[in-house]
Tab-separated table of C-alpha atoms in Angstrom:
chain	number	residue	atom	x	y	z
G	186	THR	CA	44.475	197.157	86.692
G	187	LEU	CA	42.787	194.009	85.548
G	188	PHE	CA	45.840	191.954	86.592
G	189	ARG	CA	45.627	193.139	90.194
G	190	SER	CA	41.918	192.356	90.426
G	191	ILE	CA	42.525	188.889	88.968
G	192	LEU	CA	45.309	188.382	91.494
G	193	GLU	CA	42.966	189.283	94.341
G	194	ASN	CA	40.463	186.708	93.064
G	195	ARG	CA	43.152	184.017	93.051
G	196	LYS	CA	44.504	184.421	96.581
G	197	GLU	CA	43.788	180.791	97.394
G	198	LYS	CA	45.440	179.434	94.238
G	199	TYR	CA	49.032	178.307	94.629
G	200	MET	CA	51.571	180.273	92.657
G	201	GLY	CA	55.343	179.717	92.757
G	202	LEU	CA	56.229	183.378	93.221
G	203	PRO	CA	55.170	184.947	96.515
G	204	LYS	CA	52.055	187.105	96.210
G	205	GLN	CA	53.969	190.220	97.296
G	206	ALA	CA	56.587	189.644	94.585
G	207	ILE	CA	53.883	189.270	91.935
G	208	GLU	CA	52.160	192.458	93.093
G	209	SER	CA	55.456	194.376	93.048
G	210	ILE	CA	56.386	193.105	89.589
G	211	LEU	CA	52.962	194.054	88.217
G	212	LYS	CA	53.616	197.666	89.289
G	213	LEU	CA	56.790	197.899	87.183
G	214	THR	CA	56.941	200.088	84.084
G	215	ALA	CA	57.194	198.450	80.648
G	216	LYS	CA	60.975	199.047	80.630
G	217	GLU	CA	61.365	197.598	84.136
G	218	ARG	CA	59.233	194.546	83.190
G	219	PHE	CA	61.461	194.109	80.138
G	220	GLU	CA	64.626	194.213	82.285
G	221	TYR	CA	63.073	191.796	84.788
G	222	SER	CA	62.126	189.490	81.899
G	223	ILE	CA	65.627	189.463	80.399
G	224	LYS	CA	67.234	188.653	83.779
G	225	THR	CA	64.665	185.977	84.638
G	226	ILE	CA	64.660	184.310	81.222
G	227	ALA	CA	68.473	184.362	81.059
G	228	GLY	CA	68.645	182.783	84.515
G	229	THR	CA	66.022	180.077	83.989
G	230	GLU	CA	66.513	179.627	80.223
G	231	VAL	CA	62.737	179.185	79.933
G	232	ILE	CA	60.026	181.390	78.452
G	233	TYR	CA	56.260	181.126	78.649
G	234	LEU	CA	53.777	181.675	75.849
G	235	LEU	CA	50.020	181.368	75.575
G	236	ASP	CA	48.707	178.504	73.497
G	237	GLY	CA	45.522	178.940	71.508
G	238	LYS	CA	43.491	176.473	69.495
G	239	ASP	CA	45.957	176.275	66.600
G	240	ASP	CA	48.933	178.420	67.521
G	241	TRP	CA	50.465	180.750	70.093
G	242	ILE	CA	48.432	183.815	70.996
G	243	CYS	CA	49.658	187.131	69.591
G	244	LEU	CA	48.617	190.696	70.255
G	245	GLN	CA	47.490	192.542	67.138
G	246	ASP	CA	47.604	196.248	66.415
G	247	ASP	CA	44.997	198.159	64.416
G	248	ASN	CA	46.869	197.355	61.190
G	249	GLY	CA	46.837	193.602	61.830
G	250	LYS	CA	50.539	193.465	62.760
G	251	GLU	CA	51.203	190.557	65.153
G	252	TYR	CA	53.270	190.561	68.343
G	253	LEU	CA	54.065	187.244	70.019
G	254	MET	CA	53.643	187.624	73.776
G	255	ILE	CA	56.339	186.106	75.971
G	256	PHE	CA	56.421	185.953	79.749
G	257	PRO	CA	59.304	185.372	82.192
G	258	ASP	CA	57.251	183.358	84.696
G	259	SER	CA	54.303	180.985	84.378
G	260	GLU	CA	52.360	183.056	86.938
G	261	PHE	CA	52.214	186.058	84.613
G	262	ALA	CA	51.289	183.932	81.612
G	263	GLU	CA	48.515	182.412	83.703
G	264	LEU	CA	47.234	185.830	84.760
G	265	SER	CA	47.246	186.999	81.135
G	266	MET	CA	44.900	184.148	80.192
G	267	GLU	CA	42.156	186.150	81.918
G	268	TRP	CA	42.284	188.885	79.252
G	269	ASN	CA	43.038	186.445	76.416
G	270	PRO	CA	39.886	184.330	76.162
G	271	GLN	CA	41.261	182.495	73.109
G	272	ALA	CA	44.163	181.130	75.202
G	273	ASN	CA	43.762	177.462	76.139
G	274	SER	CA	46.976	176.794	78.038
G	275	ILE	CA	50.476	177.975	78.852
G	276	ASP	CA	53.377	176.706	76.780
G	277	GLU	CA	56.717	176.435	78.587
G	278	MET	CA	59.601	176.510	76.127
G	279	GLU	CA	63.320	176.099	76.576
G	280	LEU	CA	65.078	179.338	75.624
G	281	GLU	CA	67.475	177.460	73.339
G	282	ASN	CA	64.574	176.058	71.265
G	283	PHE	CA	62.932	179.481	71.145
G	284	LEU	CA	66.142	181.144	69.928
G	285	GLU	CA	67.044	178.422	67.427
G	286	ASP	CA	63.606	177.644	65.955
G	287	THR	CA	61.028	180.295	66.823
G	288	ILE	CA	63.082	183.454	66.241
G	289	PRO	CA	63.906	182.584	62.581
G	290	MET	CA	60.226	181.689	61.983
G	291	MET	CA	59.166	185.039	63.471
G	292	VAL	CA	61.613	186.943	61.267
G	293	GLU	CA	60.324	185.077	58.212
G	294	ASN	CA	56.719	185.974	59.090
G	295	ASP	CA	57.471	189.560	60.208
G	296	ILE	CA	56.249	188.971	63.779
G	297	LYS	CA	57.683	191.057	66.613
G	298	LEU	CA	57.850	190.244	70.320
G	299	ALA	CA	55.695	191.776	73.055
G	300	ILE	CA	57.716	191.347	76.239
G	301	PHE	CA	55.559	190.651	79.331
G	302	PRO	CA	52.377	192.567	78.432
G	303	LEU	CA	49.970	193.330	81.286
G	304	ASP	CA	46.962	193.737	79.008
G	305	GLU	CA	46.151	195.026	75.543
G	306	LYS	CA	46.352	198.712	76.489
G	307	THR	CA	49.267	199.123	78.935
G	308	ASP	CA	52.659	200.056	77.443
G	309	THR	CA	54.738	197.016	76.573
G	310	VAL	CA	58.252	196.750	75.160
G	311	ILE	CA	58.038	195.580	71.547
G	312	LEU	CA	61.202	194.096	70.072
G	313	ASP	CA	62.403	192.738	66.803
G	314	PRO	CA	63.112	189.020	67.459
G	315	ILE	CA	66.769	189.323	66.373
G	316	GLU	CA	67.242	192.232	68.783
G	317	PHE	CA	65.750	190.121	71.587
G	318	ALA	CA	68.157	187.286	70.741
G	319	LYS	CA	71.129	189.693	70.805
G	320	ILE	CA	70.091	191.157	74.169
G	321	ILE	CA	69.394	187.817	75.855
G	322	ASN	CA	72.582	186.234	74.455
G	323	SER	CA	74.634	189.226	75.585
G	324	HIS	CA	73.132	189.022	79.089
G	325	ILE	CA	73.848	185.278	79.322
G	326	SER	CA	77.402	185.842	78.106
G	327	GLU	CA	78.014	188.677	80.582
G	328	TRP	CA	76.505	186.937	83.617
G	329	TYR	CA	77.110	183.259	82.931
G	330	GLY	CA	80.167	183.270	80.645
G	331	GLU	CA	78.512	181.349	77.834
G	332	GLU	CA	76.169	182.065	74.967
G	333	PHE	CA	74.057	180.343	72.352
G	334	GLU	CA	75.607	179.771	68.924
G	335	LEU	CA	73.017	181.398	66.702
G	336	PRO	CA	73.840	181.594	62.988
G	337	TYR	CA	71.608	184.635	62.475
G	338	LEU	CA	73.688	186.656	64.975
G	339	LYS	CA	76.967	186.185	63.119
């Protein structure tokens, strides 16, 4: 895929994840990338988005529906900039801020989440933002014994 060819071109560039780990993760199915994303985001409490000129970069379907792309690691957000020419930078966001501020805004604007897309054509898990919040909060509760107090989940 495009990601793998980009990765080959960036061998010299430092990335926090080992090259072999990145290559293995890029071979995962959409469902496996989703599961990896939930575990990673729950553990680090950080997500990565692509910043454009005025706003975060979203995927769009043929009907104009928008899907905010989120990534579990900065390396994958960086790789996705190659197929998102409108992306200017990577935005690192604390999970708590994303859940408290961004999720309600997404619901209000009818924007769904695209979890760790590889490109515009490869299958990607698409989630309603509230569903994402439920899943991530449940994972944090199960593994870490705490959870975010989110009024929209009550």
